[in-house]
PDB file of C-alpha atoms in Angstrom:
ATOM      1  CA  UNK A   1     -11.404  35.020 -33.503  1.00 67.00           C
ATOM      2  CA  UNK A   2     -10.393  35.027 -29.821  1.00 70.00           C
ATOM      3  CA  UNK A   3     -13.403  32.845 -28.940  1.00 73.00           C
ATOM      4  CA  UNK A   4     -12.378  30.321 -31.593  1.00 65.00           C
ATOM      5  CA  UNK A   5      -8.817  30.190 -30.200  1.00 62.00           C
ATOM      6  CA  UNK A   6     -10.124  29.694 -26.648  1.00 65.00           C
ATOM      7  CA  UNK A   7     -12.484  26.958 -27.840  1.00 63.00           C
ATOM      8  CA  UNK A   8      -9.623  25.255 -29.667  1.00 62.00           C
ATOM      9  CA  UNK A   9      -7.425  25.431 -26.556  1.00 64.00           C
ATOM     10  CA  UNK A  10     -10.208  23.967 -24.363  1.00 66.00           C
ATOM     11  CA  UNK A  11     -10.766  21.122 -26.832  1.00 64.00           C
ATOM     12  CA  UNK A  12      -7.050  20.347 -27.006  1.00 59.00           C
ATOM     13  CA  UNK A  13      -6.781  20.390 -23.202  1.00 55.00           C
ATOM     14  CA  UNK A  14      -9.814  18.119 -22.958  1.00 55.00           C
ATOM     15  CA  UNK A  15      -8.308  15.647 -25.418  1.00 50.00           C
ATOM     16  CA  UNK A  16      -5.023  15.685 -23.522  1.00 52.00           C
ATOM     17  CA  UNK A  17      -6.837  15.058 -20.219  1.00 48.00           C
ATOM     18  CA  UNK A  18      -8.845  12.224 -21.786  1.00 48.00           C
ATOM     19  CA  UNK A  19      -5.619  10.677 -23.088  1.00 55.00           C
ATOM     20  CA  UNK A  20      -3.945  10.848 -19.675  1.00 52.00           C
ATOM     21  CA  UNK A  21      -7.040   9.357 -18.008  1.00 47.00           C
ATOM     22  CA  UNK A  22      -6.983   6.499 -20.507  1.00 51.00           C
ATOM     23  CA  UNK A  23      -3.338   5.853 -19.564  1.00 60.00           C
ATOM     24  CA  UNK A  24      -3.763   5.962 -15.775  1.00 65.00           C
ATOM     25  CA  UNK A  25      -7.150   4.284 -15.261  1.00 72.00           C
ATOM     26  CA  UNK A  26      -5.927   0.753 -16.147  1.00 78.00           C
ATOM     27  CA  UNK A  27      -2.949   1.225 -13.797  1.00 81.00           C
ATOM     28  CA  UNK A  28      -5.200   2.279 -10.909  1.00 84.00           C
ATOM     29  CA  UNK A  29      -7.551  -0.634 -11.582  1.00 88.00           C
ATOM     30  CA  UNK A  30      -4.613  -3.076 -11.584  1.00 91.00           C
ATOM     31  CA  UNK A  31      -3.289  -1.657  -8.300  1.00 92.00           C
ATOM     32  CA  UNK A  32      -6.715  -2.105  -6.693  1.00 94.00           C
ATOM     33  CA  UNK A  33      -6.875  -5.695  -7.962  1.00 94.00           C
ATOM     34  CA  UNK A  34      -3.339  -6.506  -6.766  1.00 94.00           C
ATOM     35  CA  UNK A  35      -3.965  -5.124  -3.273  1.00 96.00           C
ATOM     36  CA  UNK A  36      -7.232  -7.033  -3.061  1.00 96.00           C
ATOM     37  CA  UNK A  37      -5.431 -10.269  -4.001  1.00 95.00           C
ATOM     38  CA  UNK A  38      -2.722  -9.599  -1.388  1.00 95.00           C
ATOM     39  CA  UNK A  39      -5.341  -8.936   1.291  1.00 96.00           C
ATOM     40  CA  UNK A  40      -7.307 -12.098   0.512  1.00 96.00           C
ATOM     41  CA  UNK A  41      -4.122 -14.169   0.554  1.00 95.00           C
ATOM     42  CA  UNK A  42      -3.092 -12.754   3.924  1.00 96.00           C
ATOM     43  CA  UNK A  43      -6.498 -13.455   5.440  1.00 96.00           C
ATOM     44  CA  UNK A  44      -6.474 -16.998   4.021  1.00 96.00           C
ATOM     45  CA  UNK A  45      -3.002 -17.875   5.309  1.00 95.00           C
ATOM     46  CA  UNK A  46      -2.328 -15.910   8.488  1.00 96.00           C
ATOM     47  CA  UNK A  47      -2.820 -17.683  11.808  1.00 96.00           C
ATOM     48  CA  UNK A  48      -2.741 -14.731  14.194  1.00 96.00           C
ATOM     49  CA  UNK A  49      -2.237 -16.744  17.368  1.00 96.00           C
ATOM     50  CA  UNK A  50       0.713 -18.660  15.908  1.00 96.00           C
ATOM     51  CA  UNK A  51       2.144 -15.408  14.533  1.00 96.00           C
ATOM     52  CA  UNK A  52       2.162 -13.999  18.074  1.00 96.00           C
ATOM     53  CA  UNK A  53       3.368 -17.119  19.906  1.00 96.00           C
ATOM     54  CA  UNK A  54       5.639 -18.972  17.457  1.00 97.00           C
ATOM     55  CA  UNK A  55       8.765 -17.130  16.236  1.00 97.00           C
ATOM     56  CA  UNK A  56       9.544 -19.857  13.661  1.00 97.00           C
ATOM     57  CA  UNK A  57       6.046 -19.586  12.162  1.00 97.00           C
ATOM     58  CA  UNK A  58       6.293 -15.773  12.193  1.00 96.00           C
ATOM     59  CA  UNK A  59       9.655 -15.763  10.372  1.00 96.00           C
ATOM     60  CA  UNK A  60       8.441 -18.296   7.793  1.00 97.00           C
ATOM     61  CA  UNK A  61       5.169 -16.423   7.241  1.00 97.00           C
ATOM     62  CA  UNK A  62       6.949 -13.104   6.702  1.00 96.00           C
ATOM     63  CA  UNK A  63       9.441 -14.688   4.301  1.00 96.00           C
ATOM     64  CA  UNK A  64       6.637 -16.250   2.237  1.00 95.00           C
ATOM     65  CA  UNK A  65       4.711 -12.968   2.289  1.00 96.00           C
ATOM     66  CA  UNK A  66       7.772 -11.125   0.939  1.00 95.00           C
ATOM     67  CA  UNK A  67       7.852 -13.559  -1.995  1.00 94.00           C
ATOM     68  CA  UNK A  68       4.111 -13.095  -2.725  1.00 94.00           C
ATOM     69  CA  UNK A  69       4.272  -9.338  -2.468  1.00 94.00           C
ATOM     70  CA  UNK A  70       7.338  -9.115  -4.697  1.00 93.00           C
ATOM     71  CA  UNK A  71       5.698 -11.303  -7.341  1.00 92.00           C
ATOM     72  CA  UNK A  72       2.477  -9.301  -7.310  1.00 92.00           C
ATOM     73  CA  UNK A  73       4.242  -5.914  -7.339  1.00 92.00           C
ATOM     74  CA  UNK A  74       6.593  -6.912 -10.176  1.00 90.00           C
ATOM     75  CA  UNK A  75       3.593  -7.549 -12.409  1.00 89.00           C
ATOM     76  CA  UNK A  76       1.608  -4.471 -11.346  1.00 90.00           C
ATOM     77  CA  UNK A  77       2.410  -1.548 -13.661  1.00 86.00           C
ATOM     78  CA  UNK A  78       3.551   1.518 -11.744  1.00 87.00           C
ATOM     79  CA  UNK A  79       4.010  -0.202  -8.373  1.00 90.00           C
ATOM     80  CA  UNK A  80       6.892   1.217  -6.343  1.00 90.00           C
ATOM     81  CA  UNK A  81       6.087  -0.525  -3.049  1.00 90.00           C
ATOM     82  CA  UNK A  82       3.866  -3.288  -1.692  1.00 93.00           C
ATOM     83  CA  UNK A  83       3.302  -3.911   1.981  1.00 94.00           C
ATOM     84  CA  UNK A  84       1.161  -5.020   4.870  1.00 96.00           C
ATOM     85  CA  UNK A  85       1.130  -3.997   8.477  1.00 96.00           C
ATOM     86  CA  UNK A  86      -0.536  -5.833  11.294  1.00 97.00           C
ATOM     87  CA  UNK A  87      -2.418  -4.104  14.093  1.00 96.00           C
ATOM     88  CA  UNK A  88       0.267  -2.438  16.214  1.00 94.00           C
ATOM     89  CA  UNK A  89      -1.000  -3.098  19.742  1.00 94.00           C
ATOM     90  CA  UNK A  90      -1.565  -6.824  19.275  1.00 95.00           C
ATOM     91  CA  UNK A  91       1.320  -7.681  16.929  1.00 96.00           C
ATOM     92  CA  UNK A  92       3.913  -4.947  17.549  1.00 93.00           C
ATOM     93  CA  UNK A  93       4.730  -1.495  16.142  1.00 92.00           C
ATOM     94  CA  UNK A  94       6.690  -2.838  13.138  1.00 92.00           C
ATOM     95  CA  UNK A  95       4.862  -6.136  12.451  1.00 95.00           C
ATOM     96  CA  UNK A  96       4.535  -6.765   8.732  1.00 96.00           C
ATOM     97  CA  UNK A  97       6.594  -6.294   5.590  1.00 96.00           C
ATOM     98  CA  UNK A  98       7.575  -3.460   3.275  1.00 94.00           C
ATOM     99  CA  UNK A  99       8.796  -4.269  -0.224  1.00 93.00           C
ATOM    100  CA  UNK A 100      10.280  -1.445  -2.286  1.00 89.00           C
ATOM    101  CA  UNK A 101      11.355  -1.176  -5.910  1.00 87.00           C
ATOM    102  CA  UNK A 102      15.067  -1.972  -6.262  1.00 84.00           C
ATOM    103  CA  UNK A 103      15.220  -0.006  -9.559  1.00 80.00           C
ATOM    104  CA  UNK A 104      16.336  -3.158 -11.434  1.00 81.00           C
ATOM    105  CA  UNK A 105      12.903  -4.687 -11.993  1.00 77.00           C
ATOM    106  CA  UNK A 106      12.645  -6.403  -8.619  1.00 82.00           C
ATOM    107  CA  UNK A 107      11.683  -5.549  -5.078  1.00 91.00           C
ATOM    108  CA  UNK A 108      13.621  -5.753  -1.834  1.00 88.00           C
ATOM    109  CA  UNK A 109      12.454  -5.958   1.746  1.00 92.00           C
ATOM    110  CA  UNK A 110      13.238  -3.057   4.074  1.00 90.00           C
ATOM    111  CA  UNK A 111      12.490  -2.660   7.767  1.00 91.00           C
ATOM    112  CA  UNK A 112       8.921  -1.439   8.288  1.00 92.00           C
ATOM    113  CA  UNK A 113       8.331   1.954   9.900  1.00 89.00           C
ATOM    114  CA  UNK A 114       7.861   1.879  13.670  1.00 90.00           C
ATOM    115  CA  UNK A 115       4.288   3.113  14.069  1.00 92.00           C
ATOM    116  CA  UNK A 116       4.913   4.296  17.630  1.00 92.00           C
ATOM    117  CA  UNK A 117       7.604   6.734  16.423  1.00 92.00           C
ATOM    118  CA  UNK A 118       4.950   9.038  14.920  1.00 91.00           C
ATOM    119  CA  UNK A 119       1.720  10.719  15.940  1.00 91.00           C
ATOM    120  CA  UNK A 120      -1.461   9.254  14.452  1.00 91.00           C
ATOM    121  CA  UNK A 121      -2.107  12.470  12.513  1.00 90.00           C
ATOM    122  CA  UNK A 122       1.355  12.434  10.845  1.00 88.00           C
ATOM    123  CA  UNK A 123       0.056  11.731   7.330  1.00 84.00           C
ATOM    124  CA  UNK A 124       3.487  11.858   5.716  1.00 83.00           C
ATOM    125  CA  UNK A 125       4.821   9.005   7.866  1.00 83.00           C
ATOM    126  CA  UNK A 126       1.860   6.885   9.024  1.00 91.00           C
ATOM    127  CA  UNK A 127      -1.275   8.132   7.262  1.00 90.00           C
ATOM    128  CA  UNK A 128      -1.290   4.921   5.206  1.00 91.00           C
ATOM    129  CA  UNK A 129      -2.020   3.020   8.466  1.00 95.00           C
ATOM    130  CA  UNK A 130      -4.385   5.336  10.343  1.00 94.00           C
ATOM    131  CA  UNK A 131      -6.479   6.770   7.478  1.00 94.00           C
ATOM    132  CA  UNK A 132      -7.958   3.402   6.340  1.00 95.00           C
ATOM    133  CA  UNK A 133      -8.397   2.369   9.986  1.00 94.00           C
ATOM    134  CA  UNK A 134     -10.482   5.523  10.590  1.00 94.00           C
ATOM    135  CA  UNK A 135     -12.382   5.145   7.305  1.00 95.00           C
ATOM    136  CA  UNK A 136     -13.079   1.422   7.760  1.00 95.00           C
ATOM    137  CA  UNK A 137     -12.937   0.760   4.021  1.00 96.00           C
ATOM    138  CA  UNK A 138     -10.433   0.671   1.117  1.00 96.00           C
ATOM    139  CA  UNK A 139      -9.244   4.068  -0.038  1.00 95.00           C
ATOM    140  CA  UNK A 140      -6.972   5.972  -2.359  1.00 94.00           C
ATOM    141  CA  UNK A 141      -4.918   8.553  -0.511  1.00 89.00           C
ATOM    142  CA  UNK A 142      -4.359  11.821  -2.402  1.00 86.00           C
ATOM    143  CA  UNK A 143      -0.774  12.351  -3.629  1.00 86.00           C
ATOM    144  CA  UNK A 144       1.552  13.046  -0.702  1.00 79.00           C
ATOM    145  CA  UNK A 145       5.216  13.089   0.172  1.00 78.00           C
ATOM    146  CA  UNK A 146       5.926   9.832   1.995  1.00 71.00           C
ATOM    147  CA  UNK A 147       8.771  10.820   4.315  1.00 71.00           C
ATOM    148  CA  UNK A 148       9.630   7.159   4.992  1.00 69.00           C
ATOM    149  CA  UNK A 149      10.735   6.549   1.384  1.00 71.00           C
ATOM    150  CA  UNK A 150      11.322  10.128   0.226  1.00 73.00           C
ATOM    151  CA  UNK A 151       8.904   9.907  -2.719  1.00 74.00           C
ATOM    152  CA  UNK A 152       5.744  11.694  -3.749  1.00 80.00           C
ATOM    153  CA  UNK A 153       3.294   8.804  -4.032  1.00 83.00           C
ATOM    154  CA  UNK A 154      -0.304   7.778  -4.336  1.00 89.00           C
ATOM    155  CA  UNK A 155      -1.346   4.982  -1.978  1.00 90.00           C
ATOM    156  CA  UNK A 156      -4.136   2.447  -2.291  1.00 95.00           C
ATOM    157  CA  UNK A 157      -4.791   0.694   0.998  1.00 96.00           C
ATOM    158  CA  UNK A 158      -7.300  -1.800   2.350  1.00 97.00           C
ATOM    159  CA  UNK A 159      -7.988  -2.283   6.062  1.00 97.00           C
ATOM    160  CA  UNK A 160      -8.165  -5.979   6.944  1.00 97.00           C
ATOM    161  CA  UNK A 161     -10.708  -7.360   9.383  1.00 96.00           C
ATOM    162  CA  UNK A 162     -11.377 -10.819  10.748  1.00 95.00           C
ATOM    163  CA  UNK A 163     -14.732 -11.230  12.467  1.00 92.00           C
ATOM    164  CA  UNK A 164     -15.090  -7.411  12.621  1.00 92.00           C
ATOM    165  CA  UNK A 165     -11.758  -7.111  14.474  1.00 94.00           C
ATOM    166  CA  UNK A 166      -9.131  -4.878  12.839  1.00 96.00           C
ATOM    167  CA  UNK A 167      -6.201  -7.041  11.752  1.00 96.00           C
ATOM    168  CA  UNK A 168      -4.073  -4.515   9.861  1.00 97.00           C
ATOM    169  CA  UNK A 169      -3.660  -2.876   6.464  1.00 97.00           C
ATOM    170  CA  UNK A 170      -2.401  -3.980   3.070  1.00 97.00           C
ATOM    171  CA  UNK A 171      -1.400  -1.582   0.340  1.00 96.00           C
ATOM    172  CA  UNK A 172       0.595  -0.530  -2.646  1.00 93.00           C
ATOM    173  CA  UNK A 173       2.116   2.776  -3.700  1.00 91.00           C
ATOM    174  CA  UNK A 174       2.642   4.237  -7.138  1.00 89.00           C
ATOM    175  CA  UNK A 175       4.963   7.158  -7.693  1.00 78.00           C
ATOM    176  CA  UNK A 176       3.322  10.495  -8.454  1.00 75.00           C
ATOM    177  CA  UNK A 177       5.380  12.640 -10.773  1.00 67.00           C
TER     178      UNK A 177
END
């Protein structure tokens, strides 16, 4: 009798886990696709030298990027943020954008985190920048408390390279409950 109850419990737990996986897998796949699209668009449109030397170009580029990232995030189920950060030494410690959910169905731009304010091993503040740089490939970060936004999140991030030179990172966060 006890074995039958345990077997029934295991089966029910397995079905519940399968159901949750079926719910989350399409969301994770969509996040990966959205971040890939954002990365390709950045690489196709960013002129790094003009970004560094021309403040008018830089302002216009960042404004257009905010619009793209808001549009993509609005149509990505589960997205709470979308962002990109350029390589800190070449472009500056806060170069890029950070779009966060405004809780009304849209996204708003907030000032990006100053990378130089935190140690490279401070995962809760800047792991989203340094972990993909170290890995050299796209990655999902395990759930963590992002101290910049005060949320427990899961981050998907892609390091961007041009001609094998690190250009920055692009990513999206989903809230982990």
